Coordinates of C-alpha atoms in Angstrom, one line a residue:
M1129 CA 34.8 45.0 -77.1
P1130 CA 32.2 46.8 -79.1
K1131 CA 31.3 50.3 -77.7
I1132 CA 27.9 51.5 -77.8
L1133 CA 28.3 55.2 -79.8
R1134 CA 24.5 56.2 -79.9
K1135 CA 21.5 55.0 -77.9
E1136 CA 18.0 56.2 -78.7
S1137 CA 14.6 55.3 -77.0
L1138 CA 12.2 54.7 -79.9
I1139 CA 9.3 53.8 -77.4
P1140 CA 10.3 54.7 -73.9
G1141 CA 10.7 51.6 -71.8
R1142 CA 10.1 49.4 -74.7
T1143 CA 12.1 49.7 -77.8
S1144 CA 15.7 51.2 -78.2
K1145 CA 18.1 51.5 -81.0
L1146 CA 21.8 51.2 -80.6
V1147 CA 24.7 52.3 -83.0
I1148 CA 27.6 50.1 -82.3
D1149 CA 31.2 50.4 -83.3
A1150 CA 31.8 47.2 -85.3
P1151 CA 33.8 47.9 -88.2
Q1152 CA 34.5 44.3 -89.3
I1153 CA 30.9 43.3 -89.0
A1154 CA 29.7 46.5 -90.8
A1155 CA 32.1 45.7 -93.7
A1156 CA 30.7 42.3 -94.2
A1157 CA 27.1 42.7 -93.3
K1158 CA 24.4 42.5 -95.7
P1159 CA 20.5 42.9 -95.7
G1160 CA 19.2 40.0 -93.6
H1161 CA 22.1 39.3 -91.6
F1162 CA 22.0 39.1 -88.0
V1163 CA 24.4 39.4 -84.9
I1164 CA 24.6 37.6 -81.5
L1165 CA 25.1 39.6 -78.3
R1166 CA 26.2 38.7 -75.0
V1167 CA 25.8 41.8 -72.3
D1168 CA 28.2 40.1 -69.5
E1169 CA 30.0 37.0 -68.6
R1170 CA 27.0 35.4 -67.0
G1171 CA 24.7 36.4 -69.8
E1172 CA 23.1 34.3 -72.5
R1173 CA 23.9 34.7 -76.1
F1174 CA 20.9 36.3 -78.1
P1175 CA 20.4 37.2 -81.6
L1176 CA 19.2 40.6 -83.2
T1177 CA 18.7 41.5 -86.8
I1178 CA 20.9 44.3 -88.0
A1179 CA 18.8 47.2 -89.0
D1180 CA 21.5 49.2 -90.7
T1181 CA 25.2 49.6 -91.5
D1182 CA 27.5 52.3 -92.2
K1183 CA 30.7 50.8 -93.7
A1184 CA 32.6 54.1 -93.7
A1185 CA 31.9 54.6 -90.2
G1186 CA 32.4 51.0 -89.3
T1187 CA 29.0 50.8 -87.4
I1188 CA 26.1 48.8 -87.3
T1189 CA 22.5 49.5 -85.9
I1190 CA 20.3 47.2 -84.0
V1191 CA 17.0 47.7 -82.6
Y1192 CA 15.5 45.6 -79.8
L1193 CA 12.3 45.1 -77.8
V1194 CA 13.0 45.2 -74.1
L1195 CA 11.0 41.8 -73.6
G1196 CA 13.1 39.5 -71.1
R1197 CA 16.3 39.6 -68.8
S1198 CA 18.7 39.7 -71.4
T1199 CA 17.2 42.7 -73.2
Q1200 CA 16.7 44.3 -69.9
L1201 CA 20.4 44.1 -69.2
L1202 CA 21.2 45.7 -72.7
E1203 CA 18.8 48.4 -72.1
E1204 CA 20.8 49.2 -68.9
L1205 CA 23.8 50.0 -70.8
R1206 CA 24.6 53.7 -71.9
E1207 CA 26.4 55.5 -74.5
G1208 CA 30.2 54.8 -74.2
Q1209 CA 29.8 51.5 -72.5
E1210 CA 30.8 48.3 -74.2
I1211 CA 29.0 45.1 -75.0
L1212 CA 31.0 42.0 -74.1
D1213 CA 30.3 40.2 -77.4
V1214 CA 29.0 40.9 -80.7
C1215 CA 29.4 38.2 -83.1
G1216 CA 28.3 38.3 -86.9
P1217 CA 27.3 38.8 -89.6
L1218 CA 25.3 35.6 -89.3
G1219 CA 22.6 33.8 -91.4
Q1220 CA 21.9 34.0 -95.0
A1221 CA 21.6 37.3 -96.6
T1222 CA 18.5 38.5 -98.5
K1223 CA 18.2 37.6 -102.2
I1224 CA 18.0 40.9 -103.7
E1225 CA 17.7 41.2 -107.6
K1226 CA 17.3 44.4 -109.7
F1227 CA 13.9 44.3 -111.3
E1228 CA 13.2 46.6 -114.4
S1229 CA 10.6 49.5 -114.4
P1230 CA 7.7 49.5 -113.9
K1231 CA 8.2 46.8 -111.4
K1232 CA 8.0 47.6 -107.8
V1233 CA 9.0 45.7 -104.8
I1234 CA 6.8 46.0 -101.6
C1235 CA 8.4 45.9 -98.3
V1236 CA 6.0 45.2 -95.4
G1237 CA 7.1 45.8 -91.7
G1238 CA 5.3 45.8 -88.2
G1239 CA 6.6 46.2 -84.7
T1240 CA 10.5 46.0 -84.4
G1241 CA 10.3 44.1 -87.4
V1242 CA 10.2 47.5 -89.4
A1243 CA 13.9 47.7 -88.6
A1244 CA 14.9 44.5 -90.2
M1245 CA 12.8 45.4 -92.8
H1246 CA 14.5 48.7 -93.3
H1247 CA 17.8 47.2 -94.0
I1248 CA 16.0 45.0 -96.7
A1249 CA 14.4 47.8 -98.4
K1250 CA 17.6 49.9 -98.4
G1251 CA 19.3 46.8 -100.1
H1252 CA 16.4 46.9 -102.7
H1253 CA 16.9 50.7 -103.1
D1254 CA 20.7 50.2 -103.6
A1255 CA 20.1 47.7 -106.3
G1256 CA 17.8 50.2 -108.0
N1257 CA 14.4 48.9 -107.3
Y1258 CA 11.3 51.1 -106.9
V1259 CA 10.5 50.3 -103.3
I1260 CA 7.1 50.7 -101.6
A1261 CA 7.3 50.5 -97.8
C1262 CA 4.1 49.5 -95.9
I1263 CA 4.6 49.8 -92.0
G1264 CA 1.9 49.6 -89.3
A1265 CA 1.4 50.1 -85.8
R1266 CA -1.5 50.5 -83.1
N1267 CA -0.9 54.2 -83.1
K1268 CA 1.3 56.7 -84.4
D1269 CA 3.6 56.6 -81.0
L1270 CA 4.5 53.1 -81.8
L1271 CA 5.4 53.5 -85.5
L1272 CA 9.0 52.8 -86.1
F1273 CA 11.4 53.9 -88.7
H1274 CA 9.0 56.2 -90.7
K1275 CA 11.6 59.0 -91.0
E1276 CA 14.4 56.6 -92.1
L1277 CA 12.6 54.7 -94.8
S1278 CA 11.3 58.0 -96.1
L1279 CA 14.9 59.0 -96.9
F1280 CA 15.2 56.4 -99.8
C1281 CA 11.8 54.6 -100.2
D1282 CA 10.0 56.1 -103.3
E1283 CA 6.8 55.4 -101.2
V1284 CA 6.1 54.9 -97.6
L1285 CA 2.3 54.0 -96.7
V1286 CA 1.2 53.9 -93.2
S1287 CA -1.6 52.4 -91.4
T1288 CA -2.7 52.5 -87.7
D1289 CA -5.4 50.9 -85.8
D1290 CA -6.7 54.1 -84.5
G1291 CA -6.3 56.1 -87.6
S1292 CA -3.7 58.6 -85.7
M1293 CA -1.3 58.4 -88.8
G1294 CA -1.9 57.2 -92.3
R1295 CA -4.9 55.1 -93.0
Q1296 CA -7.0 53.6 -90.2
G1297 CA -6.6 49.9 -90.5
I1298 CA -4.0 47.0 -90.6
V1299 CA -0.9 46.8 -92.8
T1300 CA -2.5 44.1 -95.0
D1301 CA -5.0 46.6 -96.1
L1302 CA -2.1 48.9 -97.7
V1303 CA -0.6 45.6 -99.5
R1304 CA -4.0 44.6 -100.8
D1305 CA -4.8 48.0 -102.4
R1306 CA -1.4 48.0 -104.2
L1307 CA -2.1 44.4 -105.3
D1308 CA -5.4 45.4 -106.6
T1309 CA -4.0 48.3 -108.5
E1310 CA -0.7 47.2 -109.9
G1311 CA -0.4 43.4 -108.9
E1312 CA 1.1 42.7 -112.4
N1313 CA 4.0 45.2 -111.6
I1314 CA 4.7 43.7 -108.2
P1315 CA 7.5 41.0 -108.4
E1316 CA 8.1 40.3 -104.9
V1317 CA 6.5 41.1 -101.5
V1318 CA 8.9 41.1 -98.3
A1319 CA 7.2 40.9 -94.7
V1320 CA 9.0 41.4 -91.4
G1321 CA 7.4 41.5 -88.1
P1322 CA 5.0 39.7 -85.9
V1323 CA 4.3 36.2 -87.1
P1324 CA 0.5 36.8 -87.4
M1325 CA 1.1 39.6 -89.5
M1326 CA 3.7 37.9 -91.8
Q1327 CA 1.1 34.8 -92.0
A1328 CA -1.6 37.3 -93.1
V1329 CA 0.8 38.9 -95.7
A1330 CA 1.5 35.5 -97.0
E1331 CA -2.1 34.3 -97.2
L1332 CA -3.0 37.5 -99.0
T1333 CA -0.3 37.4 -101.7
R1334 CA -0.9 33.9 -102.3
G1335 CA -4.2 34.9 -104.0
Y1336 CA -2.2 37.1 -106.0
A1337 CA 0.5 34.7 -106.9
V1338 CA 3.0 37.3 -105.9
P1339 CA 6.1 35.6 -104.6
T1340 CA 6.5 36.5 -100.7
T1341 CA 9.6 36.4 -98.5
V1342 CA 9.0 36.3 -94.8
S1343 CA 11.8 36.7 -92.0
L1344 CA 11.5 34.2 -89.1
N1345 CA 14.1 35.9 -86.9
S1346 CA 11.7 35.6 -84.0
L1347 CA 12.2 31.9 -83.7
M1348 CA 16.1 32.1 -83.1
V1349 CA 17.7 31.3 -79.7
D1350 CA 21.2 30.0 -80.1
G1351 CA 21.7 31.5 -83.5
L1352 CA 24.2 28.8 -84.5
G1353 CA 22.1 25.9 -85.5
M1354 CA 23.1 23.8 -82.3
C1355 CA 19.9 24.2 -79.9
G1356 CA 17.3 23.3 -82.5
A1357 CA 14.6 25.4 -81.1
C1358 CA 14.4 27.5 -84.4
R1359 CA 13.3 24.4 -86.2
V1360 CA 10.5 25.3 -88.8
T1361 CA 8.8 23.2 -91.7
V1362 CA 9.3 24.8 -95.2
D1363 CA 7.6 23.1 -98.1
G1364 CA 7.5 20.0 -96.0
Q1365 CA 11.2 20.1 -95.0
M1366 CA 12.7 20.8 -91.7
K1367 CA 14.9 24.0 -91.8
F1368 CA 16.8 25.8 -88.9
T1369 CA 15.9 29.5 -89.0
C1370 CA 19.6 30.7 -88.0
V1371 CA 21.6 28.7 -90.7
D1372 CA 19.1 28.2 -93.4
G1373 CA 17.4 31.6 -93.0
P1374 CA 15.9 33.6 -91.3
E1375 CA 14.1 34.3 -94.5
F1376 CA 11.9 31.8 -96.4
D1377 CA 9.2 31.5 -98.9
G1378 CA 6.2 32.8 -97.2
H1379 CA 3.9 30.6 -99.1
K1380 CA 5.7 27.4 -98.1
V1381 CA 6.2 27.9 -94.2
D1382 CA 4.0 25.9 -91.9
F1383 CA 2.8 28.8 -89.8
A1384 CA 0.8 26.7 -87.4
E1385 CA 3.6 24.9 -86.3
L1386 CA 5.7 27.9 -86.1
R1387 CA 3.0 29.7 -83.9
T1388 CA 3.1 26.7 -81.5
R1389 CA 6.9 26.6 -81.2
L1390 CA 6.9 30.5 -80.5
A1391 CA 4.7 29.6 -77.3
S1392 CA 6.8 27.0 -75.9
F1393 CA 9.0 29.0 -73.5
R1394 CA 6.5 31.5 -72.3
T1395 CA 6.8 30.3 -68.7
Q1396 CA 10.6 30.3 -68.6
E1397 CA 10.7 33.8 -70.3
R1398 CA 8.5 35.0 -67.5
L1399 CA 10.5 33.6 -64.8
A1400 CA 13.8 34.9 -66.3
A1401 CA 12.2 38.5 -66.9
E1402 CA 11.5 38.4 -63.0
N1403 CA 14.9 37.5 -62.0
K1404 CA 13.9 33.9 -60.9
R1405 CA 15.0 30.8 -61.6
C1406 CA 13.1 27.8 -63.2
H1407 CA 14.2 24.1 -62.2
C1408 CA 14.0 23.1 -65.8
F1409 CA 16.7 25.4 -66.6
D1410 CA 19.2 24.7 -63.8
N1411 CA 21.8 23.2 -66.0
V1412 CA 21.4 25.6 -69.1
K1413 CA 21.3 29.3 -69.7
E1414 CA 18.5 31.5 -68.8
V1415 CA 16.4 32.4 -71.7
R1416 CA 15.5 35.8 -72.7

């Protein structure tokens, strides 16, 4: 069983990072891939995007928000303990191509999505691209992966709602500034984070005709295309986020439908987090 080698609390009681011994997954994983975890024999299977890999050390890094029952159980584990199941890599890898100078790729991240964006930004850096990371949070204490992104990104731009770090405002302000100053040199924008943020980025870049990729990993439940919960309409066609994605053309995603689907199981998620049962889930697993 995969062992937790390192655990770090990024936001106490809310967000943590695990480095897991998983050499086979590390050897095959690429930016955009995710894994499915099961904490114990009675637990549900739930997907988490890979935030980083170290092929030499045989490790993968995941970052999770303590949101429901399953992530609460994961949070209770300590360094040296084992996770029952870690399956992956799954999903479609990010499509990364080399852009010649002076082209620059903008990678946008918000919330725990910054961790998934980190792996994608690193992939662009490894491909030889100039990478501009734009990350945002409500305040500096909630900002993730600033130090990690600074290790390889050519620029790391920060916005906070309260102005406690970087520019006061929202992350789309940073993107708009770059598109205004050198839009012709931006061949692609990648956005990972809360759905409203990704939608705002896609709506912004549409006006500049800049191709934009969004990661819809927050929709996934089963992770193997069997439950159908991650259905999303892209360019008028139904797609499954876990097997067809999780990344799609942000200008073709039906965000209105997506946001409605995300709200479908809020009651069940709350009951599961409170260790209660909901009669409508008597014959299936608890939701996270």
